[in-house]
């Protein structure tokens, strides 16, 4: 499966309204970048904004991180499948059965609406979860990296396509036969902001990321189109 997937740059649309998204896209000229829509924007603007962006030709990674009982996730994913999103995700912490139900819902919803099924990826551990939180709050005593690997293996057992991880772990994920969607990307010379383990698009390519998610290095740039083109040039190798 990994062989026929092409590397792509996804822009994190961490804006608070549809108007802000459109103002940003207006600066992107003819480019039709892959967009990541997260909870903030989705809970404000709803599915209508996703449908509108899809109809304008944008690919969408809908980053809602579902985590609930299998049947609820199945029904929610069926609705997301009907929206025709291109990538969406769940928390691997919901377990194998929940991930299987998510995949079933997404597959059925996409088929009903005539779309190709979205890629389904799993969150292993949030980057905000550290060893202390894991041990003292969640009472999980194995090292965090062991949980990441085990959760990724569970995602694979459930038939998911890949995981969200740092570019530093992309190689391990590739060896499992999974795609990796990697945030924490910065162009050379940009501030790391609150990201702890950053990589340039060129390094992410070298380490085996399938998709990179880039927010502030593009959205906060003086010339966002030039920053986007630089990311594509480094990561995909052509514009
Ligand atoms: O601005 P920046 O490039 O840091 O944005 C990264 C995007 O990826 C944000 O939308 C952030 O929420 C998301 N993300 C992340 N780290 C994760 C998972 C998602 O930075 N582990």
Coordinates of N, CA and C and ligand atoms in Angstrom, one line a residue:
X1 N 0.8 -1.2 0.0 CA 0.0 0.0 0.0 C 0.9 1.3 0.0
X2 N 2.0 1.2 0.8 CA 2.8 2.4 0.9 C 3.4 2.8 -0.5
X3 N 3.6 1.8 -1.4 CA 4.2 2.1 -2.6 C 3.4 3.1 -3.5
X4 N 2.1 3.0 -3.5 CA 1.4 3.9 -4.4 C 0.9 5.2 -3.8
X5 N 1.4 5.5 -2.6 CA 1.0 6.8 -2.0 C 2.0 7.8 -2.2
X6 N 1.6 9.0 -2.7 CA 2.6 10.0 -2.9 C 2.7 11.0 -1.7
X7 N 3.9 11.4 -1.5 CA 4.1 12.4 -0.4 C 3.4 13.7 -0.7
X8 N 2.7 14.2 0.4 CA 2.0 15.5 0.2 C 2.2 16.4 1.4
X9 N 2.1 17.7 1.2 CA 2.2 18.7 2.3 C 0.8 19.1 2.6
X10 N 0.5 19.0 3.9 CA -0.9 19.4 4.4 C -0.7 20.6 5.2
X11 N -1.5 21.6 5.0 CA -1.5 22.9 5.8 C -2.5 22.8 6.9
X12 N -2.0 23.0 8.1 CA -2.9 23.1 9.3 C -3.6 24.4 9.3
X13 N -4.9 24.3 9.1 CA -5.8 25.6 9.0 C -6.2 25.9 10.5
X14 N -5.3 26.3 11.3 CA -5.7 26.6 12.7 C -6.2 28.0 12.8
X15 N -7.3 28.3 12.1 CA -8.0 29.6 12.1 C -9.3 29.4 12.9
X16 N -9.8 30.5 13.3 CA -11.1 30.4 14.1 C -12.4 30.6 13.3
X17 N -12.3 30.9 12.1 CA -13.5 31.1 11.3 C -13.3 30.8 9.8
X18 N -14.4 30.6 9.1 CA -14.4 30.4 7.7 C -13.8 31.6 7.0
X19 N -14.1 32.8 7.5 CA -13.6 34.0 6.8 C -12.1 34.0 6.9
X20 N -11.5 33.6 8.0 CA -10.1 33.6 8.2 C -9.4 32.6 7.2
X21 N -10.1 31.4 7.1 CA -9.6 30.4 6.2 C -9.6 31.0 4.7
X22 N -10.7 31.6 4.3 CA -10.8 32.1 3.0 C -9.8 33.2 2.7
X23 N -9.6 34.0 3.7 CA -8.6 35.1 3.6 C -7.2 34.5 3.4
X24 N -6.9 33.4 4.1 CA -5.6 32.7 3.9 C -5.5 32.1 2.5
X25 N -6.6 31.4 2.1 CA -6.6 30.7 0.8 C -6.4 31.7 -0.3
X26 N -6.9 32.9 -0.1 CA -6.8 33.9 -1.2 C -5.4 34.3 -1.4
X27 N -4.6 34.1 -0.4 CA -3.1 34.5 -0.5 C -2.4 33.4 -1.3
X28 N -3.0 32.2 -1.5 CA -2.3 31.1 -2.0 C -2.4 31.0 -3.5
X29 N -2.9 32.0 -4.2 CA -3.0 32.0 -5.7 C -3.7 30.8 -6.2
X30 N -3.1 30.2 -7.2 CA -3.7 29.1 -7.9 C -3.5 27.8 -7.2
X31 N -2.6 27.8 -6.1 CA -2.4 26.5 -5.4 C -3.6 26.0 -4.7
X32 N -3.8 24.7 -4.7 CA -4.9 24.1 -4.0 C -4.4 23.1 -3.0
X33 N -3.8 23.7 -1.9 CA -3.2 22.8 -0.9 C -4.1 21.8 -0.2
X34 N -3.6 20.8 0.3 CA -4.3 19.8 1.2 C -4.5 20.6 2.5
X35 N -5.7 20.5 3.1 CA -5.9 21.3 4.3 C -6.3 20.5 5.5
X36 N -5.7 20.8 6.6 CA -6.2 20.1 7.8 C -7.1 21.0 8.6
X37 N -8.3 20.4 8.8 CA -9.4 21.2 9.6 C -9.5 20.5 10.9
X38 N -9.3 21.2 12.0 CA -9.4 20.6 13.3 C -10.7 20.9 14.1
X39 N -10.7 20.6 15.3 CA -11.9 20.7 16.1 C -12.4 22.2 16.2
X40 N -11.5 23.1 16.4 CA -11.9 24.5 16.6 C -12.8 25.0 15.5
X41 N -12.3 24.8 14.3 CA -13.0 25.3 13.1 C -14.2 24.4 12.8
X42 N -14.1 23.1 12.9 CA -15.2 22.2 12.6 C -16.4 22.5 13.6
X43 N -16.1 22.7 14.8 CA -17.2 22.9 15.8 C -17.8 24.3 15.6
X44 N -17.1 25.2 15.0 CA -17.7 26.5 14.7 C -18.5 26.5 13.4
X45 N -17.8 26.0 12.3 CA -18.4 26.1 11.0 C -19.2 24.9 10.5
X46 N -18.9 23.8 11.1 CA -19.7 22.6 10.8 C -19.3 21.9 9.5
X47 N -20.0 20.8 9.2 CA -19.8 20.0 8.0 C -19.9 20.9 6.7
X48 N -20.7 21.9 6.7 CA -20.9 22.7 5.5 C -19.6 23.3 5.0
X49 N -18.7 23.7 5.9 CA -17.5 24.3 5.4 C -16.6 23.2 4.7
X50 N -16.7 22.0 5.3 CA -15.9 20.9 4.7 C -16.4 20.6 3.3
X51 N -17.7 20.6 3.2 CA -18.3 20.3 1.8 C -18.0 21.4 0.8
X52 N -18.0 22.6 1.3 CA -17.7 23.8 0.4 C -16.3 23.7 0.0
X53 N -15.4 23.4 0.9 CA -13.9 23.4 0.5 C -13.7 22.2 -0.5
X54 N -14.4 21.1 -0.2 CA -14.3 19.9 -1.1 C -14.7 20.3 -2.5
X55 N -15.9 21.0 -2.6 CA -16.4 21.4 -3.9 C -15.5 22.4 -4.6
X56 N -14.7 23.1 -3.8 CA -13.7 24.0 -4.5 C -12.4 23.3 -4.9
X57 N -12.4 22.0 -4.6 CA -11.2 21.2 -5.1 C -10.1 21.0 -4.1
X58 N -10.4 21.3 -2.8 CA -9.3 21.1 -1.8 C -9.5 19.7 -1.2
X59 N -8.3 19.0 -0.9 CA -8.4 17.8 -0.2 C -8.4 18.1 1.3
X60 N -9.1 17.3 2.1 CA -9.3 17.6 3.5 C -8.8 16.5 4.4
X61 N -8.0 16.9 5.4 CA -7.7 16.0 6.5 C -8.5 16.5 7.7
X62 N -9.6 15.8 8.0 CA -10.5 16.2 9.1 C -10.0 15.6 10.4
X63 N -9.4 16.5 11.3 CA -8.6 16.0 12.4 C -9.5 16.2 13.7
X64 N -10.4 15.2 13.8 CA -11.4 15.3 15.0 C -11.1 14.3 16.1
X65 N -10.2 13.3 15.8 CA -9.7 12.4 16.9 C -10.8 11.7 17.7
X66 N -11.6 11.0 17.0 CA -12.8 10.3 17.6 C -12.3 9.3 18.6
X67 N -13.1 9.2 19.7 CA -12.8 8.2 20.8 C -14.1 8.0 21.6
X68 N -14.8 6.9 21.4 CA -16.1 6.6 22.0 C -16.3 5.1 21.9
X69 N -17.5 4.7 22.3 CA -17.8 3.3 22.2 C -17.9 2.9 20.7
X70 N -17.5 1.7 20.3 CA -17.4 1.3 18.9 C -18.7 1.7 18.1
X71 N -19.9 1.5 18.6 CA -21.1 1.8 17.8 C -21.2 3.2 17.5
X72 N -20.9 4.1 18.5 CA -21.0 5.5 18.3 C -20.0 6.0 17.3
X73 N -18.8 5.5 17.4 CA -17.7 5.9 16.5 C -18.1 5.4 15.0
X74 N -18.7 4.2 15.0 CA -19.1 3.7 13.6 C -20.1 4.7 13.0
X75 N -21.1 5.1 13.8 CA -22.1 6.0 13.2 C -21.6 7.4 12.8
X76 N -20.7 7.9 13.7 CA -20.1 9.2 13.4 C -19.2 9.1 12.2
X77 N -18.4 8.0 12.1 CA -17.5 7.9 10.9 C -18.3 7.7 9.6
X78 N -19.5 7.1 9.7 CA -20.3 7.0 8.5 C -20.7 8.4 8.0
X79 N -21.0 9.3 8.9 CA -21.3 10.6 8.5 C -20.1 11.3 7.9
X80 N -18.9 11.1 8.5 CA -17.7 11.7 8.0 C -17.4 11.2 6.6
X81 N -17.7 9.9 6.4 CA -17.4 9.3 5.1 C -18.3 9.9 4.0
X82 N -19.6 10.2 4.4 CA -20.5 10.9 3.5 C -20.0 12.3 3.1
X83 N -19.2 12.9 3.9 CA -18.7 14.2 3.6 C -17.6 14.2 2.6
X84 N -17.0 13.0 2.4 CA -15.9 12.9 1.3 C -14.6 13.4 1.8
X85 N -14.3 13.4 3.1 CA -13.0 13.8 3.5 C -11.9 12.9 3.0
X86 N -10.7 13.3 3.0 CA -9.6 12.5 2.4 C -8.8 11.7 3.5
X87 N -8.6 12.3 4.6 CA -8.0 11.7 5.8 C -8.8 12.0 7.0
X88 N -9.0 11.1 7.9 CA -9.6 11.4 9.2 C -9.0 10.5 10.3
X89 N -9.3 10.7 11.5 CA -8.6 10.0 12.6 C -9.4 9.6 13.8
X90 N -8.8 8.7 14.6 CA -9.4 8.2 15.8 C -8.2 8.1 16.8
X91 N -8.6 8.0 18.1 CA -7.6 7.7 19.1 C -7.4 6.1 19.2
X92 N -6.2 5.7 19.0 CA -5.9 4.2 19.2 C -6.3 3.7 20.6
X93 N -6.3 4.7 21.5 CA -6.6 4.3 22.9 C -8.0 3.7 23.0
X94 N -8.8 4.0 22.0 CA -10.2 3.4 22.0 C -10.2 1.9 21.8
X95 N -9.1 1.3 21.4 CA -9.0 -0.1 21.2 C -9.3 -0.6 19.8
X96 N -8.9 -1.9 19.6 CA -9.0 -2.4 18.2 C -10.4 -2.5 17.7
X97 N -11.3 -2.9 18.5 CA -12.7 -3.0 18.1 C -13.3 -1.6 17.7
X98 N -12.9 -0.6 18.5 CA -13.4 0.7 18.1 C -12.8 1.2 16.7
X99 N -11.5 0.9 16.5 CA -10.9 1.3 15.2 C -11.5 0.5 14.1
X100 N -11.8 -0.8 14.3 CA -12.5 -1.6 13.2 C -13.8 -1.0 12.9
X101 N -14.6 -0.6 13.9 CA -15.9 -0.1 13.7 C -15.8 1.3 13.0
X102 N -14.7 2.1 13.3 CA -14.5 3.4 12.7 C -14.3 3.1 11.2
X103 N -13.5 2.2 10.9 CA -13.1 1.9 9.5 C -14.4 1.4 8.7
X104 N -15.2 0.6 9.4 CA -16.4 0.1 8.7 C -17.4 1.3 8.4
X105 N -17.5 2.2 9.4 CA -18.4 3.3 9.2 C -17.9 4.2 8.1
X106 N -16.6 4.5 8.1 CA -16.0 5.4 7.1 C -16.2 4.8 5.7
X107 N -16.0 3.5 5.6 CA -16.1 2.8 4.3 C -17.5 2.8 3.8
X108 N -18.5 2.6 4.7 CA -19.9 2.6 4.3 C -20.3 4.0 3.9
X109 N -20.0 5.0 4.7 CA -20.4 6.3 4.4 C -19.8 6.8 3.1
X110 N -18.6 6.5 2.8 CA -17.9 6.9 1.5 C -18.7 6.3 0.4
X111 N -18.9 5.0 0.5 CA -19.6 4.2 -0.6 C -21.0 4.8 -0.8
X112 N -21.7 5.1 0.2 CA -23.1 5.7 0.1 C -23.0 7.0 -0.7
X113 N -22.0 7.8 -0.5 CA -21.9 9.1 -1.1 C -21.1 9.1 -2.4
X114 N -20.6 7.9 -2.8 CA -19.8 7.8 -4.0 C -18.4 8.3 -4.0
X115 N -17.8 8.4 -2.8 CA -16.4 8.8 -2.7 C -15.5 7.6 -2.4
X116 N -14.2 7.8 -2.8 CA -13.2 6.8 -2.4 C -13.1 6.9 -0.9
X117 N -12.9 5.8 -0.2 CA -12.8 5.9 1.3 C -11.6 6.7 1.7
X118 N -11.8 7.5 2.7 CA -10.7 8.3 3.3 C -9.7 7.4 3.9
X119 N -8.5 7.9 4.0 CA -7.5 7.1 4.8 C -7.8 7.4 6.3
X120 N -7.7 6.3 7.0 CA -8.0 6.4 8.5 C -6.7 6.2 9.3
X121 N -6.4 7.2 10.1 CA -5.2 7.1 10.8 C -5.5 7.2 12.3
X122 N -4.5 6.7 13.1 CA -4.7 6.7 14.6 C -3.7 7.6 15.3
X123 N -4.3 8.2 16.3 CA -3.4 9.0 17.3 C -2.9 7.9 18.2
X124 N -1.6 7.8 18.4 CA -1.0 6.9 19.4 C -1.1 7.6 20.8
X125 N -0.1 8.4 21.1 CA -0.1 9.3 22.3 C 0.0 10.7 21.8
X126 N -0.8 11.6 22.4 CA -0.7 13.0 22.1 C 0.6 13.5 22.6
X127 N 1.2 14.5 21.9 CA 2.5 15.0 22.3 C 2.4 15.7 23.7
X128 N 1.2 16.0 24.1 CA 1.0 16.6 25.4 C 1.1 15.6 26.5
X129 N 1.0 14.3 26.2 CA 1.1 13.3 27.2 C 2.6 12.9 27.4
X130 N 3.1 13.1 28.7 CA 4.5 12.7 28.9 C 4.5 11.5 29.9
X131 N 5.7 11.1 30.1 CA 5.9 9.9 31.0 C 5.2 10.0 32.3
X132 N 5.3 11.2 32.9 CA 4.7 11.5 34.2 C 3.2 11.3 34.2
X133 N 2.6 11.9 33.1 CA 1.1 11.8 33.0 C 0.7 10.3 32.9
X134 N 1.5 9.6 32.0 CA 1.2 8.2 31.8 C 1.2 7.4 33.1
X135 N 2.3 7.6 33.9 CA 2.5 6.8 35.1 C 1.5 7.3 36.2
X136 N 1.6 8.6 36.5 CA 0.9 9.1 37.7 C -0.6 9.3 37.5
X137 N -1.0 9.7 36.3 CA -2.4 10.0 36.1 C -3.1 8.8 35.5
X138 N -2.5 8.2 34.4 CA -3.2 7.2 33.7 C -2.8 5.8 34.2
X139 N -1.9 5.7 35.2 CA -1.5 4.4 35.8 C -1.0 3.4 34.8
X140 N -0.3 3.9 33.7 CA 0.3 3.0 32.7 C 1.8 3.0 33.0
X141 N 2.3 1.8 33.4 CA 3.7 1.8 33.9 C 4.8 1.5 32.9
X142 N 4.4 1.1 31.7 CA 5.4 0.8 30.6 C 5.9 2.1 30.0
X143 N 7.1 2.2 29.5 CA 7.6 3.4 28.9 C 6.6 3.9 27.7
X144 N 6.6 5.2 27.6 CA 5.7 5.8 26.6 C 5.9 5.3 25.2
X145 N 7.2 5.1 24.8 CA 7.5 4.7 23.5 C 7.0 3.3 23.2
X146 N 6.9 2.5 24.3 CA 6.4 1.1 24.1 C 4.8 1.2 23.8
X147 N 4.2 2.2 24.5 CA 2.7 2.3 24.2 C 2.5 2.8 22.8
X148 N 3.4 3.7 22.3 CA 3.2 4.2 20.9 C 3.3 3.0 19.9
X149 N 4.3 2.2 20.1 CA 4.5 1.1 19.2 C 3.3 0.1 19.3
X150 N 2.9 -0.2 20.5 CA 1.8 -1.2 20.7 C 0.5 -0.6 20.0
X151 N 0.3 0.7 20.2 CA -0.9 1.3 19.7 C -0.9 1.3 18.2
X152 N 0.3 1.6 17.6 CA 0.4 1.6 16.1 C 0.2 0.1 15.6
X153 N 0.7 -0.9 16.3 CA 0.4 -2.2 15.9 C -1.1 -2.6 16.0
X154 N -1.8 -2.1 17.0 CA -3.2 -2.3 17.1 C -3.9 -1.6 15.9
X155 N -3.5 -0.4 15.6 CA -4.1 0.3 14.4 C -3.9 -0.6 13.2
X156 N -2.8 -1.2 13.0 CA -2.5 -2.0 11.8 C -3.4 -3.2 11.9
X157 N -3.6 -3.9 13.1 CA -4.4 -5.0 13.2 C -5.9 -4.7 12.9
X158 N -6.3 -3.5 13.2 CA -7.7 -3.0 12.9 C -7.9 -2.7 11.4
X159 N -6.8 -2.7 10.7 CA -6.9 -2.4 9.2 C -6.7 -0.9 8.9
X160 N -6.3 -0.1 9.9 CA -6.1 1.3 9.6 C -4.9 1.6 8.7
X161 N -4.9 2.8 8.1 CA -3.8 3.1 7.1 C -2.5 3.6 7.7
X162 N -2.6 4.2 8.9 CA -1.4 4.8 9.5 C -1.6 5.4 10.8
X163 N -0.6 6.2 11.2 CA -0.7 7.0 12.4 C -0.2 8.4 12.3
X164 N -0.5 9.2 13.3 CA 0.0 10.5 13.4 C 1.2 10.4 14.3
X165 N 2.4 10.9 13.9 CA 3.6 10.8 14.8 C 4.5 11.9 14.4
X166 N 5.6 12.0 15.2 CA 6.7 12.9 14.9 C 7.5 12.3 13.7
X167 N 8.1 13.2 12.9 CA 8.9 12.7 11.8 C 10.0 11.9 12.3
X168 N 10.4 12.1 13.6 CA 11.5 11.3 14.1 C 11.1 9.8 14.2
X169 N 9.8 9.5 14.3 CA 9.3 8.1 14.4 C 8.8 7.5 13.0
X170 N 8.9 8.3 12.0 CA 8.4 7.9 10.7 C 9.0 6.6 10.2
X171 N 10.3 6.4 10.4 CA 10.9 5.2 9.9 C 10.3 3.9 10.6
X172 N 10.1 4.0 11.9 CA 9.6 2.8 12.6 C 8.2 2.5 12.1
X173 N 7.4 3.6 11.8 CA 6.0 3.4 11.3 C 6.0 2.8 9.9
X174 N 7.0 3.3 9.1 CA 7.1 2.8 7.8 C 7.4 1.3 7.8
X175 N 8.3 0.9 8.7 CA 8.7 -0.5 8.8 C 7.5 -1.4 9.2
X176 N 6.5 -0.8 9.9 CA 5.3 -1.5 10.2 C 4.3 -1.6 9.0
X177 N 4.7 -0.9 7.9 CA 3.8 -0.9 6.7 C 2.7 0.1 6.8
X178 N 2.9 1.1 7.7 CA 1.9 2.1 7.9 C 2.3 3.5 7.3
X179 N 1.3 4.3 6.9 CA 1.7 5.7 6.5 C 1.8 6.5 7.8
X180 N 2.6 7.6 7.7 CA 2.8 8.5 8.8 C 2.4 9.9 8.4
X181 N 1.7 10.5 9.3 CA 1.3 11.9 9.1 C 2.0 12.7 10.2
X182 N 2.9 13.5 9.8 CA 3.8 14.1 10.8 C 3.8 15.6 10.9
X183 N 3.2 16.1 12.1 CA 3.3 17.5 12.4 C 4.7 17.9 13.0
X184 N 4.8 19.1 13.5 CA 6.1 19.5 14.1 C 7.1 19.8 13.0
X185 N 6.7 20.4 11.9 CA 7.6 20.7 10.8 C 7.9 22.2 10.8
X186 N 9.1 22.5 10.6 CA 9.5 23.9 10.5 C 10.5 24.1 9.3
X187 N 10.3 25.2 8.6 CA 11.3 25.5 7.6 C 12.6 26.0 8.3
X188 N 13.7 25.7 7.7 CA 15.0 26.2 8.3 C 14.9 27.6 8.8
X189 N 15.3 27.9 10.0 CA 15.4 29.3 10.5 C 14.1 29.7 11.1
X190 N 13.0 29.0 11.0 CA 11.7 29.4 11.7 C 11.8 29.0 13.1
X191 N 11.0 29.7 13.9 CA 10.9 29.4 15.4 C 10.2 28.1 15.6
X192 N 10.6 27.3 16.6 CA 10.0 26.0 16.9 C 8.6 26.3 17.6
X193 N 8.4 27.5 18.1 CA 7.2 27.8 18.9 C 7.1 26.8 20.0
X194 N 5.9 26.2 20.2 CA 5.7 25.3 21.3 C 6.1 23.8 20.9
X195 N 6.5 23.6 19.7 CA 6.9 22.2 19.3 C 8.2 21.8 19.9
X196 N 8.3 20.6 20.4 CA 9.5 20.1 21.0 C 10.5 19.4 20.1
X197 N 10.0 18.6 19.2 CA 10.9 17.8 18.3 C 10.5 18.1 16.9
X198 N 11.1 19.2 16.3 CA 10.8 19.6 15.0 C 11.7 19.0 14.0
X199 N 11.3 19.0 12.7 CA 12.1 18.6 11.6 C 11.8 19.5 10.4
X200 N 12.7 19.7 9.5 CA 12.5 20.4 8.3 C 11.7 19.4 7.3
X201 N 11.1 20.0 6.3 CA 10.4 19.1 5.3 C 11.4 18.1 4.7
X202 N 12.7 18.6 4.4 CA 13.7 17.8 3.8 C 14.0 16.6 4.7
X203 N 14.2 16.9 6.0 CA 14.5 15.8 7.0 C 13.3 14.8 7.1
X204 N 12.1 15.3 7.1 CA 10.9 14.4 7.2 C 10.9 13.5 6.0
X205 N 11.3 14.0 4.8 CA 11.3 13.2 3.6 C 12.4 12.1 3.8
X206 N 13.6 12.5 4.3 CA 14.7 11.6 4.5 C 14.3 10.5 5.5
X207 N 13.5 10.8 6.5 CA 13.2 9.9 7.6 C 11.9 9.0 7.2
X208 N 11.3 9.3 6.1 CA 10.2 8.5 5.6 C 8.8 8.9 5.9
X209 N 8.5 10.2 6.2 CA 7.1 10.6 6.4 C 6.4 10.5 5.1
X210 N 5.1 10.2 5.3 CA 4.2 10.1 4.1 C 3.6 11.5 3.8
X211 N 3.1 12.1 4.9 CA 2.5 13.4 4.8 C 3.1 14.3 5.9
X212 N 3.4 15.5 5.6 CA 3.8 16.4 6.6 C 2.7 17.4 6.9
X213 N 2.4 17.8 8.1 CA 1.4 18.8 8.5 C 2.2 20.0 8.9
X214 N 2.0 21.1 8.2 CA 2.7 22.4 8.4 C 1.7 23.5 8.8
X215 N 1.8 24.1 9.9 CA 1.0 25.2 10.3 C 1.7 26.5 10.2
X216 N 2.2 26.9 11.3 CA 2.8 28.3 11.4 C 3.9 28.6 10.5
X217 N 4.7 27.6 10.0 CA 5.8 27.9 9.1 C 5.2 28.4 7.8
X218 N 3.9 28.1 7.5 CA 3.3 28.6 6.3 C 2.3 29.7 6.6
X219 N 1.4 29.4 7.6 CA 0.3 30.4 7.8 C 0.8 31.7 8.5
X220 N 2.0 31.6 9.1 CA 2.5 32.8 9.8 C 3.6 33.4 9.0
X221 N 3.9 32.9 7.8 CA 5.0 33.5 7.0 C 4.5 34.8 6.3
X222 N 5.5 35.6 6.0 CA 5.2 36.9 5.3 C 4.7 36.6 4.0
X223 N 5.2 35.6 3.3 CA 4.7 35.1 2.0 C 4.3 33.7 2.1
X224 N 3.0 33.4 2.5 CA 2.6 32.0 2.7 C 2.8 31.1 1.5
X225 N 2.5 31.7 0.3 CA 2.6 30.9 -0.9 C 4.1 30.4 -1.2
X226 N 5.0 31.4 -0.9 CA 6.4 31.0 -1.1 C 6.9 30.0 -0.1
X227 N 6.4 30.1 1.2 CA 6.7 29.1 2.2 C 6.1 27.7 1.8
X228 N 4.9 27.7 1.3 CA 4.3 26.4 0.9 C 5.1 25.8 -0.2
X229 N 5.4 26.6 -1.2 CA 6.2 26.1 -2.3 C 7.5 25.5 -1.9
X230 N 8.2 26.2 -0.9 CA 9.4 25.7 -0.4 C 9.2 24.3 0.3
X231 N 8.1 24.2 1.1 CA 7.8 22.9 1.7 C 7.6 21.8 0.7
X232 N 6.9 22.1 -0.4 CA 6.6 21.1 -1.4 C 7.9 20.8 -2.1
X233 N 8.7 21.8 -2.4 CA 10.0 21.5 -3.1 C 10.9 20.6 -2.3
X234 N 11.0 20.9 -1.0 CA 11.8 20.0 -0.1 C 11.2 18.6 0.1
X235 N 9.9 18.6 0.3 CA 9.3 17.3 0.8 C 8.9 16.4 -0.4
X236 N 8.4 17.0 -1.5 CA 7.9 16.2 -2.6 C 8.9 16.2 -3.7
X237 N 9.7 17.3 -3.8 CA 10.7 17.3 -4.8 C 10.4 18.0 -6.0
X238 N 9.1 18.5 -6.1 CA 8.7 19.3 -7.3 C 7.6 20.2 -6.9
X239 N 7.3 21.2 -7.7 CA 6.1 22.1 -7.3 C 4.9 21.8 -8.2
Ligands
LIG1 O1 1.8 25.5 13.6 P1 2.3 24.1 13.6 O2 3.0 23.7 12.4 O3 3.1 23.7 14.9 O4 1.0 23.2 13.6 C1 0.9 21.8 13.7 C2 -0.4 21.3 13.6 O5 -0.4 19.9 13.9 C3 -1.4 21.9 14.7 O6 -2.7 21.9 14.1 C4 -1.4 20.9 15.8 O7 -2.5 20.9 16.6 C5 -1.2 19.6 15.1 N1 -0.6 18.5 15.8 C6 0.7 18.6 16.4 N2 1.2 17.6 17.1 C7 0.6 16.5 17.2 C8 -0.7 16.3 16.7 C9 -1.2 17.4 15.9 O8 1.3 19.7 16.3 N3 1.1 15.5 17.9

